[in-house]
Short mmCIF file of C-alpha atoms in Angstrom, two decimals:
data_model
loop_
_atom_site.label_atom_id
_atom_site.label_comp_id
_atom_site.label_asym_id
_atom_site.label_seq_id
_atom_site.Cartn_x
_atom_site.Cartn_y
_atom_site.Cartn_z
CA MET A 1 0.49 57.08 -1.94
CA LEU A 2 1.18 58.04 -5.55
CA SER A 3 4.38 56.04 -5.57
CA ARG A 4 2.38 52.94 -4.68
CA LEU A 5 0.10 53.54 -7.62
CA HIS A 6 3.13 53.82 -9.89
CA ALA A 7 4.51 50.59 -8.44
CA ILE A 8 1.21 48.88 -9.16
CA ALA A 9 1.17 50.23 -12.70
CA ASP A 10 4.66 48.79 -13.23
CA SER A 11 3.83 45.36 -11.85
CA VAL A 12 0.22 44.64 -12.79
CA GLY A 13 -0.25 43.58 -16.40
CA ARG A 14 -2.60 45.51 -18.71
CA PHE A 15 -2.91 48.30 -16.15
CA VAL A 16 -5.51 50.99 -16.85
CA ALA A 17 -5.83 53.11 -13.69
CA ALA A 18 -5.46 53.07 -9.92
CA ALA A 19 -6.57 55.39 -7.16
CA TRP A 20 -6.81 55.86 -3.43
CA VAL A 21 -10.34 56.89 -2.50
CA ASP A 22 -11.99 58.01 0.72
CA THR A 23 -15.27 56.15 1.13
CA ARG A 24 -16.62 58.66 3.66
CA THR A 25 -16.49 61.61 1.27
CA GLY A 26 -16.27 59.85 -2.08
CA ALA A 27 -13.15 61.88 -2.82
CA VAL A 28 -10.44 60.49 -5.04
CA LEU A 29 -7.32 61.25 -2.95
CA VAL A 30 -4.82 60.50 -5.65
CA LYS A 31 -4.97 58.63 -8.94
CA HIS A 32 -2.74 57.38 -11.68
CA VAL A 33 -4.34 56.78 -15.07
CA VAL A 34 -2.47 55.24 -17.96
CA HIS A 35 -5.38 54.73 -20.34
CA ASP A 36 -7.81 57.61 -19.88
CA GLU A 37 -10.93 55.77 -20.80
CA ALA A 38 -14.35 57.22 -20.21
CA PHE A 39 -15.37 54.51 -17.80
CA VAL A 40 -12.57 55.14 -15.25
CA ALA A 41 -14.27 57.97 -13.35
CA PRO A 42 -17.64 56.20 -12.99
CA ALA A 43 -15.82 52.99 -12.10
CA LEU A 44 -14.02 54.75 -9.25
CA ASP A 45 -17.35 56.21 -8.11
CA ALA A 46 -18.91 52.75 -8.17
CA ALA A 47 -16.03 51.20 -6.23
CA THR A 48 -16.31 53.95 -3.62
CA GLU A 49 -20.03 53.39 -3.32
CA VAL A 50 -19.63 49.62 -3.02
CA MET A 51 -17.09 50.01 -0.21
CA ARG A 52 -18.90 52.82 1.58
CA SER A 53 -20.69 50.38 3.87
CA PRO A 54 -18.42 49.23 6.71
CA GLU A 55 -20.06 45.81 6.36
CA ARG A 56 -18.32 45.18 3.07
CA PRO A 57 -15.35 42.82 3.34
CA PRO A 58 -11.84 44.24 3.03
CA ARG A 59 -11.23 42.83 -0.43
CA MET A 60 -13.53 42.77 -3.44
CA VAL A 61 -12.99 42.09 -7.12
CA LEU A 62 -15.47 43.18 -9.78
CA LEU A 63 -15.36 41.69 -13.26
CA SER A 64 -16.78 43.17 -16.44
CA THR A 65 -16.40 41.69 -19.89
CA ARG A 66 -13.10 43.43 -20.51
CA HIS A 67 -11.84 44.69 -17.16
CA VAL A 68 -11.18 43.71 -13.58
CA HIS A 69 -11.58 46.17 -10.72
CA ILE A 70 -9.59 45.15 -7.64
CA ILE A 71 -10.62 46.91 -4.45
CA GLN A 72 -8.66 46.64 -1.20
CA ARG A 73 -9.53 48.39 2.05
CA LEU A 74 -6.72 49.49 4.38
CA THR A 75 -6.73 47.86 7.81
CA ARG A 76 -5.40 50.91 9.72
CA ASP A 77 -7.81 53.29 7.96
CA PRO A 78 -10.89 51.38 6.80
CA HIS A 79 -12.27 54.44 5.01
CA ARG A 80 -9.30 54.49 2.67
CA VAL A 81 -9.58 52.11 -0.25
CA LEU A 82 -7.22 51.21 -3.06
CA VAL A 83 -8.91 50.68 -6.44
CA VAL A 84 -6.99 49.19 -9.34
CA ILE A 85 -8.47 48.74 -12.81
CA CYS A 86 -6.79 46.61 -15.43
CA GLU A 87 -7.78 44.69 -18.52
CA ARG A 88 -8.67 41.09 -17.95
CA SER A 89 -5.82 38.68 -18.35
CA PRO A 90 -5.27 34.98 -17.72
CA ASN A 91 -3.58 35.67 -14.39
CA LEU A 92 -6.10 37.65 -12.37
CA GLY A 93 -4.93 35.96 -9.19
CA LEU A 94 -1.46 37.48 -9.56
CA ALA A 95 -2.91 40.94 -10.10
CA CYS A 96 -5.00 40.57 -6.95
CA ALA A 97 -1.99 39.40 -4.95
CA LEU A 98 0.11 42.35 -6.16
CA VAL A 99 -2.58 44.85 -5.21
CA ARG A 100 -2.99 43.27 -1.78
CA ALA A 101 0.75 43.42 -1.23
CA GLN A 102 0.82 47.15 -1.97
CA ALA A 103 -2.13 47.78 0.34
CA GLU A 104 -0.41 45.81 3.11
CA ALA A 105 2.76 47.78 2.57
CA GLU A 106 0.77 51.01 2.91
CA ASP A 107 -0.80 49.63 6.09
CA ALA A 108 2.67 48.95 7.49
CA CYS A 109 3.84 52.54 6.98
CA MET B 1 -34.33 43.92 5.97
CA LEU B 2 -37.06 41.31 5.54
CA ALA B 3 -39.90 43.54 6.65
CA THR B 4 -41.55 43.78 3.26
CA ALA B 5 -40.84 40.19 2.17
CA GLN B 6 -43.50 38.04 0.62
CA PRO B 7 -45.74 37.26 3.63
CA VAL B 8 -45.85 33.45 3.56
CA ALA B 9 -42.13 33.08 2.99
CA LEU B 10 -41.48 35.64 5.71
CA ASP B 11 -43.72 33.73 8.11
CA ALA B 12 -41.85 30.55 7.25
CA TYR B 13 -38.55 32.34 7.84
CA HIS B 14 -39.60 33.51 11.31
CA ALA B 15 -40.96 30.08 12.20
CA LEU B 16 -37.76 28.32 11.16
CA GLU B 17 -35.64 30.97 12.84
CA SER B 18 -37.44 30.33 16.13
CA VAL B 19 -36.49 26.65 16.19
CA PRO B 20 -33.93 26.18 18.99
CA SER B 21 -30.55 25.13 17.72
CA ASN B 22 -30.15 21.34 17.52
CA ALA B 23 -33.48 20.86 19.25
CA CYS B 24 -36.02 18.03 18.92
CA GLY B 25 -39.69 18.82 19.13
CA ALA B 26 -42.52 20.46 17.29
CA LEU B 27 -43.68 23.95 16.45
CA VAL B 28 -47.43 23.68 16.89
CA ARG B 29 -50.25 25.97 15.82
CA ARG B 30 -53.39 25.61 17.88
CA ARG B 31 -56.70 27.27 17.31
CA PRO B 32 -58.40 29.19 20.12
CA ASP B 33 -60.65 26.18 20.71
CA GLY B 34 -57.58 24.03 21.43
CA THR B 35 -57.67 21.97 18.25
CA MET B 36 -54.44 21.65 16.31
CA ALA B 37 -54.28 23.45 12.98
CA GLY B 38 -50.89 22.05 12.11
CA ALA B 39 -47.32 21.50 13.17
CA LEU B 40 -43.72 21.49 12.04
CA LEU B 41 -41.71 18.56 13.40
CA VAL B 42 -38.04 19.10 14.10
CA GLU B 43 -35.21 16.73 14.92
CA HIS B 44 -31.77 18.01 15.92
CA GLY B 45 -32.60 21.39 14.44
CA ARG B 46 -33.66 19.91 11.09
CA VAL B 47 -37.22 19.77 9.77
CA CYS B 48 -38.62 16.29 9.33
CA TRP B 49 -42.28 16.89 8.62
CA ALA B 50 -44.98 19.50 8.39
CA MET B 51 -48.69 18.96 8.65
CA SER B 52 -51.70 21.12 8.11
CA GLN B 53 -55.23 20.01 8.70
CA ARG B 54 -56.24 21.89 5.56
CA TYR B 55 -53.58 20.34 3.32
CA LYS B 56 -55.31 17.49 1.53
CA LEU B 57 -52.48 15.68 -0.22
CA ARG B 58 -51.08 12.60 1.49
CA LEU B 59 -47.47 11.52 1.16
CA THR B 60 -48.69 8.51 -0.79
CA ASP B 61 -50.39 10.85 -3.32
CA ILE B 62 -47.10 12.64 -3.86
CA LEU B 63 -45.13 9.40 -4.15
CA VAL B 64 -47.48 8.14 -6.85
CA ASP B 65 -47.05 11.48 -8.61
CA GLU B 66 -43.25 11.27 -8.34
CA GLN B 67 -42.90 7.63 -9.42
CA ASP B 68 -45.14 6.04 -12.06
CA SER B 69 -44.45 2.51 -10.93
CA LEU B 70 -46.15 3.00 -7.57
CA THR B 71 -49.86 2.55 -6.98
CA HIS B 72 -52.06 3.80 -4.20
CA GLU B 73 -53.04 0.24 -3.35
CA GLU B 74 -49.44 -0.87 -2.82
CA LEU B 75 -48.62 2.16 -0.74
CA ASP B 76 -51.79 1.92 1.34
CA ALA B 77 -50.96 -1.69 2.12
CA VAL B 78 -47.49 -0.73 3.38
CA PHE B 79 -48.99 2.19 5.30
CA GLU B 80 -51.30 -0.19 7.16
CA VAL B 81 -48.41 -2.47 8.07
CA CYS B 82 -46.38 0.49 9.32
CA ARG B 83 -49.30 1.80 11.34
CA ARG B 84 -49.90 -1.58 12.89
CA ASP B 85 -46.28 -2.35 13.69
CA HIS B 86 -45.19 1.24 14.48
CA LEU B 87 -42.67 1.32 11.64
CA PRO B 88 -41.53 4.49 9.83
CA LEU B 89 -43.27 4.59 6.45
CA GLY B 90 -40.50 6.17 4.42
CA GLU B 91 -37.71 3.92 5.63
CA THR B 92 -39.94 0.86 5.14
CA LEU B 93 -40.67 1.79 1.54
CA VAL B 94 -36.95 2.20 0.88
CA ALA B 95 -36.09 -1.07 2.67
CA ARG B 96 -38.61 -2.91 0.49
CA GLY B 97 -37.13 -1.40 -2.67
CA MET B 98 -40.36 0.37 -3.56
CA VAL B 99 -38.82 3.85 -3.71
CA SER B 100 -35.28 5.14 -3.78
CA LEU B 101 -33.96 7.48 -1.09
CA PRO B 102 -33.71 10.47 -3.50
CA VAL B 103 -37.32 10.02 -4.64
CA LEU B 104 -38.48 9.73 -1.05
CA HIS B 105 -36.43 12.79 -0.07
CA ARG B 106 -38.03 14.79 -2.88
CA ALA B 107 -41.54 13.64 -1.97
CA LEU B 108 -41.09 14.35 1.73
CA LEU B 109 -39.66 17.79 1.03
CA ARG B 110 -42.54 18.61 -1.29
CA HIS B 111 -45.11 17.46 1.28
CA THR B 112 -43.38 19.38 4.05
CA CYS B 113 -43.13 22.62 2.07
CA GLU B 114 -46.65 22.47 0.65
CA ALA B 115 -48.18 21.61 4.02
CA LEU B 116 -46.26 24.42 5.71
CA ASP B 117 -47.28 26.86 2.98
CA CYS B 118 -50.92 25.80 3.40
CA LEU B 119 -50.73 26.15 7.18
CA LEU B 120 -49.19 29.63 6.98
CA ARG B 121 -51.71 30.86 4.42
CA SER B 122 -54.87 29.43 5.90
CA GLU B 123 -54.44 29.73 9.65
CA PRO B 124 -52.42 32.68 10.95
CA LEU B 125 -52.02 31.50 14.51
CA PRO B 126 -49.10 31.80 16.93
CA TRP B 127 -46.53 29.03 17.16
CA ALA B 128 -45.79 27.16 20.37
CA TRP B 129 -42.68 25.03 20.83
CA VAL B 130 -43.16 21.57 22.31
CA ALA B 131 -39.92 19.75 23.05
CA HIS B 132 -39.57 15.99 22.95
CA SER B 133 -36.89 13.36 22.57
CA GLY B 134 -36.91 12.96 18.80
CA TYR B 135 -38.22 10.56 16.20
CA GLY B 136 -35.04 8.88 14.98
CA TYR B 137 -35.49 9.96 11.38
CA HIS B 138 -32.86 9.04 8.78
CA PRO B 139 -30.75 12.19 8.20
CA MET B 140 -31.43 12.00 4.46
CA LEU B 141 -35.13 12.36 5.28
CA THR B 142 -34.77 15.58 7.23
CA PHE B 143 -34.28 19.06 5.80
CA SER B 144 -32.33 22.17 6.63
CA ALA B 145 -34.14 25.43 7.28
CA ALA B 146 -32.68 26.82 4.03
CA GLU B 147 -34.04 23.86 2.06
CA VAL B 148 -37.54 24.22 3.50
CA LEU B 149 -37.53 27.99 3.11
CA ALA B 150 -36.54 27.73 -0.55
CA GLY B 151 -39.24 25.11 -1.08
CA VAL B 152 -41.92 27.34 0.43
CA ARG B 153 -40.63 30.37 -1.50
CA ALA B 154 -40.70 28.42 -4.76
CA ILE B 155 -44.40 27.68 -4.37
CA ALA B 156 -45.13 31.36 -5.04
CA ASN B 157 -43.31 31.30 -8.41
CA PRO B 158 -42.47 27.79 -9.62
CA PRO B 159 -41.04 28.73 -13.06
CA LEU B 160 -38.68 31.32 -11.57
CA ALA B 161 -37.58 28.88 -8.87
CA ALA B 162 -37.00 26.14 -11.45
CA ARG B 163 -34.94 28.45 -13.63
CA ALA B 164 -32.87 29.54 -10.65
CA MET B 165 -32.27 25.95 -9.56
CA ALA B 166 -31.26 24.92 -13.08
CA ARG B 167 -28.69 27.70 -13.19
CA LEU B 168 -27.34 26.79 -9.75
CA ARG B 169 -26.94 23.19 -10.87
CA ASP B 170 -24.92 24.47 -13.84
CA VAL B 171 -22.45 26.45 -11.76
CA VAL B 172 -22.26 25.08 -8.21
CA ARG B 173 -19.44 22.56 -7.96
CA ASP B 174 -19.37 19.58 -5.61
CA ASP B 175 -17.30 21.43 -3.00
CA GLN B 176 -19.39 24.61 -3.12
CA SER B 177 -22.76 25.89 -2.07
CA GLY B 178 -25.00 28.48 -3.63
CA PHE B 179 -28.36 30.09 -3.57
CA ALA B 180 -30.57 32.46 -5.52
CA VAL B 181 -32.94 35.23 -4.48
CA GLU B 182 -35.33 37.37 -6.45
CA ARG B 183 -33.75 40.71 -7.31
CA ALA B 184 -36.91 42.84 -7.36
CA GLY B 185 -38.85 43.35 -4.17
CA ALA B 186 -37.44 43.29 -0.70
CA THR B 187 -37.69 39.56 -0.11
CA LYS B 188 -34.24 38.10 0.42
CA ILE B 189 -35.45 34.62 1.14
CA PRO B 190 -33.86 31.95 -1.06
CA LEU B 191 -35.73 30.92 -4.18
CA ALA B 192 -33.41 27.98 -4.69
CA GLN B 193 -30.37 26.65 -2.89
CA ILE B 194 -27.74 23.94 -3.08
CA ARG B 195 -25.90 22.69 0.01
CA CYS B 196 -26.65 25.71 2.19
CA GLU B 197 -27.37 23.51 5.19
CA ARG B 198 -24.46 24.89 7.21
CA VAL B 199 -25.32 28.54 6.53
CA ASP B 200 -27.74 29.83 9.13
CA LEU B 201 -30.79 31.75 7.96
CA GLU B 202 -29.64 35.11 9.21
CA ALA B 203 -26.29 34.78 7.47
CA LEU B 204 -28.04 33.68 4.28
CA ALA B 205 -30.31 36.71 4.34
CA ASP B 206 -27.34 39.01 5.04
CA LEU B 207 -25.32 37.56 2.15
CA ALA B 208 -28.32 37.98 -0.12
CA MET B 209 -28.81 41.60 0.89
CA GLN B 210 -25.10 42.42 0.46
CA ALA B 211 -25.02 40.75 -2.95
CA THR B 212 -28.09 42.63 -4.13
CA GLU B 213 -26.73 45.99 -2.95
CA VAL B 214 -23.31 45.45 -4.51
CA MET B 215 -24.70 44.29 -7.84
CA ALA B 216 -27.12 47.22 -8.00
CA VAL B 217 -24.14 49.59 -7.90
CA ALA B 218 -21.80 47.42 -9.95
CA ALA B 219 -24.28 47.01 -12.78
CA THR B 220 -24.16 50.78 -13.42
CA VAL B 221 -20.61 50.37 -14.71
CA GLY B 222 -21.10 47.15 -16.62
CA ILE B 223 -19.87 44.76 -13.95
CA ASP B 224 -20.91 41.14 -14.52
CA VAL B 225 -19.85 39.55 -11.25
CA ALA B 226 -18.58 40.65 -7.85
CA LEU B 227 -16.29 38.60 -5.63
CA ALA B 228 -15.72 39.14 -1.96
CA GLU B 229 -13.32 37.55 0.49
CA LEU B 230 -15.05 36.94 3.79
CA GLU B 231 -13.65 35.20 6.85
CA GLY B 232 -12.74 31.72 5.65
CA LEU B 233 -15.12 32.03 2.75
CA ALA B 234 -15.13 33.39 -0.78
CA CYS B 235 -18.37 34.65 -2.29
CA ALA B 236 -19.31 35.50 -5.86
CA SER B 237 -22.53 37.21 -6.85
CA TRP B 238 -24.13 38.14 -10.12
CA VAL B 239 -27.52 38.95 -11.59
CA GLU B 240 -29.29 37.17 -14.41
CA ALA B 241 -32.66 38.59 -15.41
CA ASP B 242 -34.68 38.84 -12.20
CA VAL B 243 -32.45 36.72 -10.01
CA VAL B 244 -29.39 37.38 -7.85
CA PHE B 245 -27.09 34.35 -7.57
CA VAL B 246 -24.59 33.81 -4.78
CA LEU B 247 -21.86 31.19 -4.98
CA LEU B 248 -19.92 30.24 -1.84
CA CYS B 249 -16.57 28.53 -1.68
CA ASP B 250 -14.39 27.69 1.32
CA GLY B 251 -11.14 25.91 1.94
CA GLU B 252 -7.63 26.47 0.75
CA LEU B 253 -7.18 29.23 -1.82
CA ALA B 254 -10.96 29.59 -2.00
CA PHE B 255 -10.84 33.14 -3.32
CA ASN B 256 -8.38 32.35 -6.12
CA ARG B 257 -10.30 29.23 -7.11
CA LEU B 258 -13.58 31.10 -7.23
CA LEU B 259 -12.00 33.96 -9.17
CA ALA B 260 -10.73 31.54 -11.81
CA GLN B 261 -14.14 29.88 -12.01
CA VAL B 262 -16.24 33.02 -12.45
CA ALA B 263 -13.71 34.59 -14.81
CA ALA B 264 -14.44 31.72 -17.19
CA MET B 265 -18.22 31.93 -16.89
CA ALA B 266 -20.60 33.52 -19.35
CA PHE B 267 -23.50 35.48 -17.88
CA ASN B 268 -27.01 35.67 -19.23
CA HIS B 269 -28.21 39.21 -18.64
#
């Protein structure tokens, strides 16, 4: 799981942090933080809370003024969610596609 | 989910929800003495008229209010001709060039929503469905459940509804739909909507509830807008002052298109 986070950090521009979280317990299973900003921990908590309900769709993107939070739920384990935080850039679509690809690769394992 | 919604709007929601899909007929409210308090006329699942014995405005009153060039005398004369010859009033007015279709649509919607609101407030009676073959109304002169519901909801707070509609008009593109609900309170009945005809009421309420829940959490970490990828649909939601907005986009690359759109938007918190 950590290797996937490193792969995301290498491919997604303006990367800040990424983590696998368990939405049942709220636990951060593993994380990789490049810029240890004060908002990362509460942002992971918020993403976990947003995805806690099984009614939420498998993919969500949250935008703040400066950052984008990309959240992708695994298909084979819907309680496990990938959260990636990066600074906003002109190509948010590419960042979303890269995150989805890593989640799909994790699903295929 | 809607249990504590504003009573009149909630009553309207339940009434519209009870209309059989694609049906033609009327939802009728009768008093215990058998007299009719009012009715909601439906054609192919769409609302074409509402009437309440206690609602005093006539369609002609509203038309004069909507269009300065019309007079009661002119309209009454056409009304008499239509009554005599069994012609539809609205279509006749349009055919004679006296009103445009958009003005007539607006006037009919206003009459329908205000009459329904009056009926729900003044006479809390059970509804009974009476099926019939239909009236042959022009589709432009019938209304979706979402349109009527938003119209009834707006009566409770016209300035808020107007502000919500203005914002929707700013952001909803021609190939999109959108709606707004009040953030505070439990009512998740649309305050304003654009092109939500194909979204059924239950789905609309569910989207509204999901959007409100997500934004309540997201706002704690400074999130402006949340996007979700649903089946065949992309959805963006955000909050401005007291209102939760939901923007819906479908078709090819809907999620990416919506993401690009909202990323460029400024939000008025």
